[in-house]
């Protein structure tokens, strides 16, 4: 560690102003602050002294995704061997999944960080850590059998058009990971939906439909049991299947205070509420499935815990967070049941309210201003 | 009743004027800098569309459509005036916009000043003429259906412009590359919002 520090200190002057590699300054700075806690402090404005900076927050989110990731790796192997009709041990499943998913993660990080470094270099700002989380979330919401070049295209699109054109981390309007998925969903539907993609290298005779896929075509006899869906023994995107593992991640996020409990709670409440409403209506079989099924099917839990709570793209005010979460939950279930074009509504519901979050905030703030003005007037008049 | 409600919802979300047809982009981009003015313009568009679509529907039904003039007498039943529809629709829209302008100037001079040239310009807002032409093409059965279509399309446009205005207020502090500031980033944003609005695509009502 000490030798590394010494080495960095030795080569640092080359990258500072006047040095011969000054044009590589942001790359050097990014690496240095990634390895060591920076020793510079901000020079003006109000500060909060805290050991937690953006890098530590991002690392917490990555740790929170690990349970879902490891379970996803195991499940990819499990589903693969299940479709072949073989029974295999824990490690064999896990290693098969590892071989499938590790390349996706590597491609996602290399392409995304490459673009991030490039933009930082050209625009002369520091390298932000936002991509560390996005780069982990993208593999988790893709089908296991996704071709690597498609991952690269999606990552490039979402990092450039979802984030860098707005000025990088903290300025984006829609969640870049979801944007990548939505882009793939509309651009390469053959690799993103249907019954073929959810199990890696599956046997042809085996049906690979997800519970949502079954539900979409009205086949409710093949719907997995609640326990299977909660534990995650079902085909699906890598990280989304196991609600249990996602809840462990949610606990990590909530205990460390990284994610907003208001959003998580209200997304689940919104989805449950909409499910109950549909139960009351009961016009077709899809509306009659128990409301809590919606919470464990597909990507609902993953979206609620990791996507909707993104502090940049969600609503910023407390009241706004409740409204934002509630609307996401309701819209996700609404799209599932009503829209025959898409089996899953979570991704689009979150994107939709990412777009409207600033509007929600605007009106929450306006209402607050009005209320306080009224109070002032009442005091002045009395 | 159910039918009217379906047309209304459909024209707000599924066939949204901005995100599904990309109509009315000029004022949508030019006036969306703050939420307040965009709400004003949005209301004006809802009002104008809510009136012009049914009025144009009646004109189309009783004057322009092939055979529409047969109420005058049997000798008119072969008359087809539909080639006049563009100019007549535009005339109706322009006169409605004049009316709105007078109302806004009388009741909200501040809004009138902030909307500036764009208020008279909604006379040539493609979303509004588009609304009347869609109405003609889709063959709505009653004037009520046309009204709910007009109001719904206006509301969809209203939602779009208010949404993007709030985002633009937020990204005013973002470090957007200089070449993209203003129009460029607004176009990109509109595209992203279009992706989000695709969630409604395919819903059958």
XYZ file of C-alpha atoms in Angstrom:
587
model
C 0.000 0.000 0.000
C 2.749 2.359 1.026
C 4.804 1.614 -2.069
C 1.769 2.344 -4.228
C 1.216 5.651 -2.459
C 4.850 6.557 -2.935
C 4.728 5.673 -6.584
C 1.598 7.764 -7.134
C 3.191 10.708 -5.360
C 6.268 10.330 -7.504
C 4.459 10.407 -10.823
C 1.871 12.971 -9.749
C 3.825 16.087 -10.870
C 3.794 14.773 -14.433
C 0.017 15.077 -14.475
C -0.363 18.393 -12.696
C -0.472 21.701 -14.488
C 2.681 22.148 -16.536
C 3.571 18.471 -16.490
C 3.959 16.640 -19.744
C 0.962 14.348 -19.203
C -1.366 17.081 -17.991
C -3.990 16.105 -20.563
C -4.385 12.801 -18.714
C -5.034 14.551 -15.397
C -8.629 13.406 -14.872
C -7.710 9.784 -15.551
C -4.914 9.963 -13.007
C -7.069 11.778 -10.505
C -9.873 9.251 -10.931
C -7.531 6.345 -10.259
C -5.889 8.041 -7.316
C -9.121 8.906 -5.524
C -10.418 5.436 -6.294
C -7.451 3.917 -4.479
C -7.040 6.421 -1.658
C -9.311 8.804 0.183
C -8.607 12.187 -1.375
C -6.688 14.635 0.805
C -8.031 17.780 -0.821
C -11.037 19.530 0.658
C -13.558 21.806 -0.994
C -12.714 25.462 -0.772
C -15.996 27.340 -0.517
C -19.638 26.952 0.421
C -21.245 25.024 3.224
C -19.817 21.596 4.087
C -20.818 18.605 6.074
C -17.858 16.779 7.548
C -18.442 13.101 6.992
C -16.435 10.006 6.134
C -19.074 8.997 3.602
C -18.460 10.470 0.183
C -19.936 9.527 -3.149
C -17.496 6.640 -3.622
C -18.518 5.007 -0.331
C -22.235 5.453 -1.120
C -21.783 3.838 -4.501
C -19.843 0.962 -2.929
C -22.696 0.374 -0.471
C -25.138 0.024 -3.353
C -22.828 -2.447 -5.069
C -22.561 -4.520 -1.878
C -26.348 -4.484 -1.648
C -26.658 -5.932 -5.157
C -24.261 -8.807 -4.404
C -26.819 -11.209 -2.847
C -29.048 -10.846 -5.881
C -26.048 -11.214 -8.191
C -24.735 -14.405 -6.570
C -28.169 -15.933 -6.427
C -28.662 -14.934 -10.058
C -25.463 -16.756 -11.032
C -26.603 -19.894 -9.252
C -30.070 -19.628 -10.747
C -28.758 -19.272 -14.299
C -26.939 -22.584 -13.873
C -29.885 -24.191 -12.085
C -32.357 -23.232 -14.826
C -29.939 -24.380 -17.513
C -29.460 -27.854 -16.055
C -33.153 -28.071 -15.165
C -34.073 -27.512 -18.794
C -31.686 -30.290 -19.801
C -33.244 -32.533 -17.196
C -30.035 -32.991 -15.219
C -29.663 -32.554 -11.492
C -26.451 -30.936 -10.440
C -24.697 -29.694 -7.352
C -24.526 -26.170 -6.019
C -21.062 -25.371 -7.328
C -21.665 -26.712 -10.797
C -24.716 -24.454 -11.136
C -22.848 -21.507 -9.758
C -19.833 -21.914 -12.013
C -22.007 -22.246 -15.107
C -23.745 -18.992 -14.166
C -20.429 -17.318 -13.424
C -19.176 -18.171 -16.903
C -22.327 -16.671 -18.398
C -22.536 -13.485 -16.372
C -18.952 -12.463 -15.723
C -18.309 -11.527 -19.385
C -21.463 -9.358 -19.376
C -20.284 -7.524 -16.270
C -16.810 -7.034 -17.747
C -18.170 -5.706 -21.050
C -20.542 -3.391 -19.212
C -17.761 -1.952 -17.061
C -15.151 -1.676 -19.803
C -17.434 0.073 -22.285
C -19.136 2.300 -19.725
C -16.019 3.339 -17.860
C -14.200 3.832 -21.164
C -16.820 6.321 -22.283
C -16.861 7.951 -18.863
C -13.059 8.391 -18.851
C -13.137 9.710 -22.400
C -15.750 12.338 -21.607
C -14.015 13.345 -18.385
C -10.743 13.736 -20.273
C -12.226 15.854 -23.068
C -14.449 18.001 -20.898
C -11.804 18.404 -18.233
C -13.863 17.351 -15.235
C -13.141 14.691 -12.667
C -14.165 11.121 -13.179
C -17.363 10.309 -11.319
C -18.187 7.032 -9.672
C -21.814 6.925 -10.756
C -21.066 4.361 -13.393
C -19.861 1.796 -10.856
C -23.452 1.198 -9.794
C -24.991 1.504 -13.256
C -22.433 -0.929 -14.641
C -23.440 -3.466 -12.012
C -27.181 -2.953 -12.441
C -27.176 -3.371 -16.220
C -26.049 -7.056 -16.195
C -28.559 -7.764 -13.441
C -31.554 -6.646 -15.517
C -30.584 -8.388 -18.753
C -31.494 -11.924 -19.762
C -28.611 -14.376 -19.136
C -28.235 -15.292 -22.783
C -27.698 -11.765 -24.092
C -25.010 -11.390 -26.820
C -22.087 -9.309 -25.596
C -22.043 -6.856 -28.494
C -25.653 -5.935 -27.705
C -24.631 -5.194 -24.123
C -21.884 -2.925 -25.432
C -24.276 -1.034 -27.736
C -26.818 -0.536 -24.977
C -24.233 0.645 -22.472
C -22.794 3.105 -24.982
C -26.232 4.484 -25.816
C -27.360 4.895 -22.242
C -24.125 6.369 -20.921
C -23.870 8.910 -23.738
C -27.511 9.889 -24.219
C -28.779 9.174 -20.747
C -25.978 10.711 -18.778
C -23.010 12.379 -20.435
C -25.029 14.813 -22.553
C -26.535 16.122 -19.325
C -23.128 16.587 -17.778
C -22.433 13.281 -16.049
C -23.268 11.792 -12.677
C -25.931 13.567 -10.691
C -27.374 15.499 -13.615
C -29.200 12.809 -15.559
C -32.968 12.767 -15.900
C -33.662 9.080 -16.472
C -31.962 6.119 -14.838
C -29.158 5.066 -17.233
C -29.428 1.360 -16.391
C -33.127 1.345 -17.178
C -32.546 3.391 -20.290
C -30.103 0.720 -21.489
C -32.719 -1.951 -20.928
C -35.499 0.042 -22.581
C -33.244 0.753 -25.552
C -32.552 -2.972 -25.984
C -36.186 -3.836 -25.449
C -37.274 -1.664 -28.353
C -34.220 -2.064 -30.573
C -33.539 -5.818 -30.243
C -36.819 -7.339 -29.057
C -35.748 -10.773 -30.270
C -32.921 -10.913 -27.754
C -34.845 -9.283 -24.933
C -38.286 -10.871 -24.778
C -40.151 -14.028 -25.624
C -39.646 -17.503 -24.203
C -36.219 -18.196 -25.670
C -33.936 -15.840 -23.842
C -34.526 -16.377 -20.133
C -32.624 -19.649 -19.769
C -29.045 -19.895 -20.996
C -28.481 -22.640 -23.614
C -31.729 -24.353 -22.820
C -33.030 -27.550 -24.395
C -35.412 -26.764 -27.249
C -38.330 -28.761 -25.945
C -38.356 -27.031 -22.565
C -40.649 -24.034 -22.120
C -38.614 -21.101 -20.918
C -41.382 -18.620 -20.261
C -41.232 -16.439 -17.161
C -44.261 -16.259 -14.868
C -45.126 -12.926 -16.475
C -44.829 -14.498 -19.923
C -47.295 -17.207 -18.879
C -49.625 -14.630 -17.407
C -49.522 -12.474 -20.521
C -50.880 -15.227 -22.747
C -53.434 -16.201 -20.109
C -51.768 -19.468 -19.111
C -52.296 -19.437 -15.359
C -51.999 -23.169 -14.797
C -48.219 -22.937 -15.319
C -47.776 -20.008 -12.966
C -45.056 -20.815 -10.437
C -46.025 -21.085 -6.784
C -45.672 -18.056 -4.545
C -42.790 -19.693 -2.676
C -40.850 -20.410 -5.875
C -41.304 -16.853 -7.086
C -40.332 -15.422 -3.716
C -37.214 -17.574 -3.467
C -36.427 -17.040 -7.147
C -36.376 -20.542 -8.656
C -37.875 -19.152 -11.862
C -36.481 -18.044 -15.220
C -35.986 -14.322 -15.632
C -33.395 -11.562 -15.842
C -30.257 -12.348 -13.860
C -30.858 -10.335 -10.721
C -34.605 -9.967 -10.613
C -35.833 -13.459 -9.793
C -35.219 -13.791 -6.067
C -37.320 -11.404 -4.021
C -35.645 -12.718 -0.859
C -32.147 -11.728 -2.001
C -33.431 -8.342 -3.155
C -34.949 -7.779 0.275
C -31.565 -8.525 1.870
C -30.107 -5.872 -0.415
C -32.935 -3.533 0.548
C -32.117 -4.063 4.225
C -28.480 -3.105 3.583
C -29.569 0.018 1.728
C -32.053 1.040 4.400
C -29.780 0.398 7.401
C -26.981 2.453 5.871
C -29.508 5.107 4.879
C -28.425 5.121 1.249
C -31.850 4.544 -0.300
C -35.107 6.217 0.602
C -37.532 4.022 2.577
C -40.338 6.333 1.507
C -39.908 5.377 -2.128
C -39.530 1.647 -1.485
C -42.543 1.530 0.782
C -44.766 3.515 -1.534
C -43.781 1.535 -4.646
C -44.749 -1.732 -2.930
C -47.900 -0.113 -1.557
C -48.841 1.211 -4.990
C -48.387 -2.167 -6.656
C -50.360 -3.954 -3.940
C -53.131 -1.382 -4.064
C -53.487 -1.683 -7.806
C -53.507 -5.479 -7.479
C -56.331 -5.217 -4.935
C -58.268 -2.885 -7.215
C -57.951 -5.369 -10.049
C -59.094 -8.143 -7.708
C -62.234 -6.153 -7.010
C -62.786 -5.533 -10.700
C -61.972 -9.113 -11.680
C -62.863 -8.795 -15.372
C -60.403 -11.475 -16.534
C -58.202 -14.156 -15.048
C -55.133 -11.905 -14.860
C -57.019 -9.482 -12.644
C -57.973 -12.270 -10.275
C -54.502 -13.440 -9.262
C -53.724 -12.482 -5.637
C -52.440 -8.931 -5.318
C -49.227 -9.955 -3.530
C -48.244 -12.113 -6.512
C -47.528 -8.915 -8.433
C -44.902 -7.944 -5.894
C -42.801 -11.087 -6.384
C -43.327 -11.572 -10.124
C -40.841 -10.264 -12.661
C -38.782 -7.228 -11.893
C -41.133 -5.483 -9.501
C -39.064 -5.942 -6.338
C -35.772 -5.264 -8.109
C -37.135 -2.078 -9.637
C -38.613 -0.912 -6.356
C -35.399 -1.470 -4.393
C -32.597 -0.593 -6.806
C -34.108 1.438 -9.641
C -36.865 3.639 -8.283
C -34.732 4.716 -5.310
C -31.940 6.177 -7.459
C -31.401 9.483 -5.621
C -30.688 11.434 -8.801
C -33.675 10.551 -10.933
C -36.355 10.125 -8.266
C -38.388 12.904 -6.716
C -36.378 14.984 -4.248
C -39.028 16.171 -1.813
C -40.405 13.878 0.878
C -44.024 14.292 -0.134
C -42.996 13.971 -3.752
C -41.307 10.652 -2.972
C -44.549 9.138 -1.707
C -46.444 10.294 -4.790
C -43.674 9.178 -7.124
C -43.424 5.708 -5.575
C -47.152 5.151 -5.431
C -47.582 6.094 -9.080
C -44.726 3.797 -10.154
C -46.214 0.817 -8.337
C -49.683 1.396 -9.727
C -48.502 2.049 -13.260
C -46.288 -1.061 -13.295
C -49.170 -3.368 -12.428
C -51.475 -1.458 -14.768
C -49.142 -1.982 -17.725
C -48.733 -5.675 -16.890
C -52.427 -6.359 -16.825
C -53.681 -3.949 -19.464
C -50.991 -3.798 -22.083
C -50.852 -6.901 -24.275
C -47.654 -5.651 -25.912
C -45.399 -5.918 -22.855
C -45.253 -8.653 -20.235
C -43.422 -6.457 -17.720
C -44.339 -2.897 -16.797
C -41.823 -2.022 -14.092
C -39.090 -0.734 -16.373
C -41.378 1.582 -18.318
C -43.280 2.712 -15.241
C -40.068 3.849 -13.551
C -38.850 5.569 -16.727
C -42.190 7.334 -17.090
C -42.091 8.742 -13.584
C -38.379 9.540 -13.791
C -39.524 11.896 -16.505
C -42.333 13.355 -14.402
C -40.421 13.474 -11.088
C -39.302 17.115 -11.609
C -42.923 18.080 -12.217
C -44.058 16.341 -9.020
C -41.310 18.151 -7.096
C -42.271 21.453 -8.676
C -45.858 21.229 -7.461
C -44.904 19.927 -4.008
C -42.623 22.938 -3.580
C -45.243 25.344 -4.932
C -47.808 23.978 -2.482
C -45.348 24.383 0.370
C -44.592 27.978 -0.606
C -48.286 28.748 -0.738
C -48.891 27.196 2.675
C -46.094 29.154 4.294
C -47.187 32.410 2.684
C -50.645 31.840 4.085
C -49.173 31.294 7.549
C -47.154 34.491 7.313
C -50.208 36.418 6.207
C -52.230 35.036 9.093
C -49.552 36.183 11.543
C -49.239 39.608 9.944
C -52.992 40.154 9.922
C -53.589 39.120 13.517
C -70.224 6.733 -22.301
C -67.562 4.021 -22.103
C -66.617 4.823 -25.696
C -66.179 8.536 -24.911
C -63.982 7.744 -21.921
C -61.841 5.358 -23.995
C -61.305 7.974 -26.706
C -60.380 10.508 -24.056
C -57.775 8.296 -22.327
C -56.449 7.044 -25.624
C -55.848 10.520 -26.997
C -54.067 11.647 -23.820
C -51.673 8.752 -23.329
C -51.554 6.302 -26.204
C -51.891 8.643 -29.187
C -50.154 11.507 -27.438
C -49.772 14.400 -29.873
C -46.157 15.060 -28.941
C -44.705 11.662 -28.118
C -46.598 9.477 -30.564
C -46.910 11.855 -33.543
C -44.324 14.553 -32.765
C -46.790 17.302 -33.645
C -46.740 20.844 -32.339
C -43.017 20.728 -31.688
C -42.298 24.393 -32.408
C -44.180 25.928 -29.513
C -43.512 22.821 -27.399
C -39.789 23.526 -27.552
C -39.899 27.315 -27.613
C -42.217 27.959 -24.650
C -41.125 25.147 -22.310
C -38.494 27.115 -20.412
C -40.537 27.556 -17.236
C -43.449 25.585 -15.833
C -45.600 28.662 -15.347
C -45.693 29.847 -18.944
C -45.968 26.318 -20.234
C -49.045 25.743 -18.086
C -50.549 28.885 -19.617
C -49.823 27.824 -23.163
C -50.955 24.286 -22.428
C -54.304 25.542 -21.151
C -54.693 27.704 -24.243
C -54.068 24.654 -26.441
C -56.556 22.526 -24.471
C -59.147 25.261 -24.848
C -58.544 25.812 -28.548
C -58.523 22.105 -29.334
C -61.569 21.436 -27.218
C -63.519 23.978 -29.278
C -62.054 23.694 -32.762
C -62.292 19.923 -33.078
C -66.070 19.707 -32.474
C -66.732 22.848 -34.545
C -64.696 21.442 -37.395
C -66.475 18.143 -36.911
C -69.852 19.824 -37.458
C -68.544 21.738 -40.477
C -67.083 18.575 -41.917
C -70.242 16.593 -41.252
C -72.736 19.097 -42.673
C -70.796 20.993 -45.333
C -67.550 19.431 -46.479
C -67.937 15.652 -46.530
C -68.970 14.038 -49.829
C -72.742 14.130 -49.793
C -72.870 16.251 -46.658
C -74.901 18.974 -48.315
C -77.831 16.700 -49.085
C -79.820 18.403 -46.302
C -80.115 21.405 -48.669
C -81.907 19.386 -51.291
C -81.552 16.342 -53.461
C -79.594 18.168 -56.176
C -76.640 18.735 -53.783
C -76.061 15.135 -52.830
C -73.159 14.681 -55.250
C -71.272 17.758 -54.075
C -67.870 16.996 -52.519
C -66.263 19.988 -50.815
C -63.629 18.067 -48.899
C -60.840 19.797 -50.864
C -61.772 22.893 -48.831
C -61.187 21.223 -45.485
C -57.646 22.520 -44.905
C -58.489 26.154 -45.480
C -61.735 26.033 -43.541
C -60.197 24.213 -40.580
C -57.387 26.732 -40.456
C -59.857 29.625 -40.598
C -61.816 28.204 -37.670
C -58.634 27.637 -35.691
C -57.317 31.138 -36.404
C -60.525 32.778 -35.254
C -60.575 30.664 -32.079
C -57.010 31.658 -31.325
C -57.974 35.319 -31.690
C -60.698 34.723 -29.149
C -58.300 33.055 -26.710
C -55.846 35.883 -27.167
C -58.458 38.458 -26.228
C -59.512 36.454 -23.179
C -55.944 35.974 -21.961
C -55.079 39.637 -22.509
C -58.118 40.714 -20.537
C -57.785 38.348 -17.603
C -54.055 37.662 -17.281
C -51.845 40.381 -18.748
C -48.746 38.800 -17.142
C -49.322 35.507 -18.915
C -50.088 37.406 -22.098
C -46.740 39.144 -21.896
C -44.791 35.985 -21.154
C -46.383 33.978 -23.950
C -45.631 36.805 -26.370
C -45.623 35.835 -30.006
C -46.417 32.192 -29.269
C -50.024 32.840 -28.410
C -50.985 34.016 -31.904
C -48.676 31.336 -33.242
C -50.752 28.473 -31.852
C -52.972 29.266 -34.820
C -50.362 27.420 -36.837
C -49.568 24.860 -34.118
C -49.505 21.601 -36.052
C -51.005 19.713 -33.110
C -54.200 21.727 -33.418
C -54.631 21.361 -37.155
C -53.483 17.762 -36.720
C -56.294 17.227 -34.230
C -58.909 18.380 -36.727
C -57.429 16.309 -39.537
C -57.188 13.183 -37.379
C -60.818 13.775 -36.431
C -61.744 13.815 -40.120
C -59.671 10.747 -40.888
C -60.817 8.625 -37.957
C -64.516 9.120 -38.736
C -65.844 9.811 -35.261
C -69.525 9.026 -35.026
C -70.877 11.831 -32.866
C -69.905 15.346 -31.972
C -69.308 14.163 -28.388
C -66.668 11.731 -29.539
C -64.991 14.534 -31.457
C -65.124 16.756 -28.362
C -63.565 14.144 -26.106
C -60.893 13.494 -28.713
C -60.124 17.218 -28.935
C -59.972 17.719 -25.179
C -57.903 14.566 -24.700
C -55.374 15.488 -27.358
C -55.070 18.952 -25.872
C -54.515 17.497 -22.410
C -51.887 15.118 -23.769
C -50.049 18.060 -25.272
C -50.449 19.967 -22.008
C -48.944 17.061 -20.058
C -46.006 16.859 -22.442
C -45.101 20.542 -22.327
C -45.503 20.836 -18.553
C -43.398 17.714 -18.031
C -40.547 18.908 -20.175
C -40.720 22.398 -18.684
C -40.157 20.951 -15.200
C -37.191 18.939 -16.470
C -35.733 21.972 -18.201
C -36.042 23.970 -14.997
C -34.127 21.187 -13.256
C -31.352 20.776 -15.820
C -30.724 24.492 -15.960
C -27.957 23.810 -13.446
C -26.563 20.804 -15.298
C -23.238 20.869 -17.009
C -24.551 20.251 -20.514
C -21.916 20.395 -23.287
C -22.035 23.926 -24.732
C -22.949 22.755 -28.216
C -26.049 20.997 -26.924
C -27.393 23.716 -24.646
C -30.921 24.877 -25.365
C -32.469 23.221 -28.391
C -30.180 20.218 -28.677
C -30.695 18.901 -25.178
C -34.435 19.543 -25.480
C -34.615 17.312 -28.531
C -32.702 14.572 -26.728
C -35.012 14.947 -23.736
C -38.060 14.688 -25.968
C -36.678 11.438 -27.351
C -36.111 10.047 -23.856
C -39.630 11.067 -22.844
C -40.892 9.374 -25.991
C -39.246 6.124 -24.844
C -40.944 6.491 -21.470
C -44.301 7.118 -23.141
C -43.935 3.922 -25.141
C -45.191 2.200 -22.002
C -48.689 2.983 -23.222
C -48.115 1.819 -26.772
C -50.134 -1.239 -27.586
C -52.824 -0.866 -24.916
C -56.137 -1.709 -26.559
C -59.094 0.374 -25.508
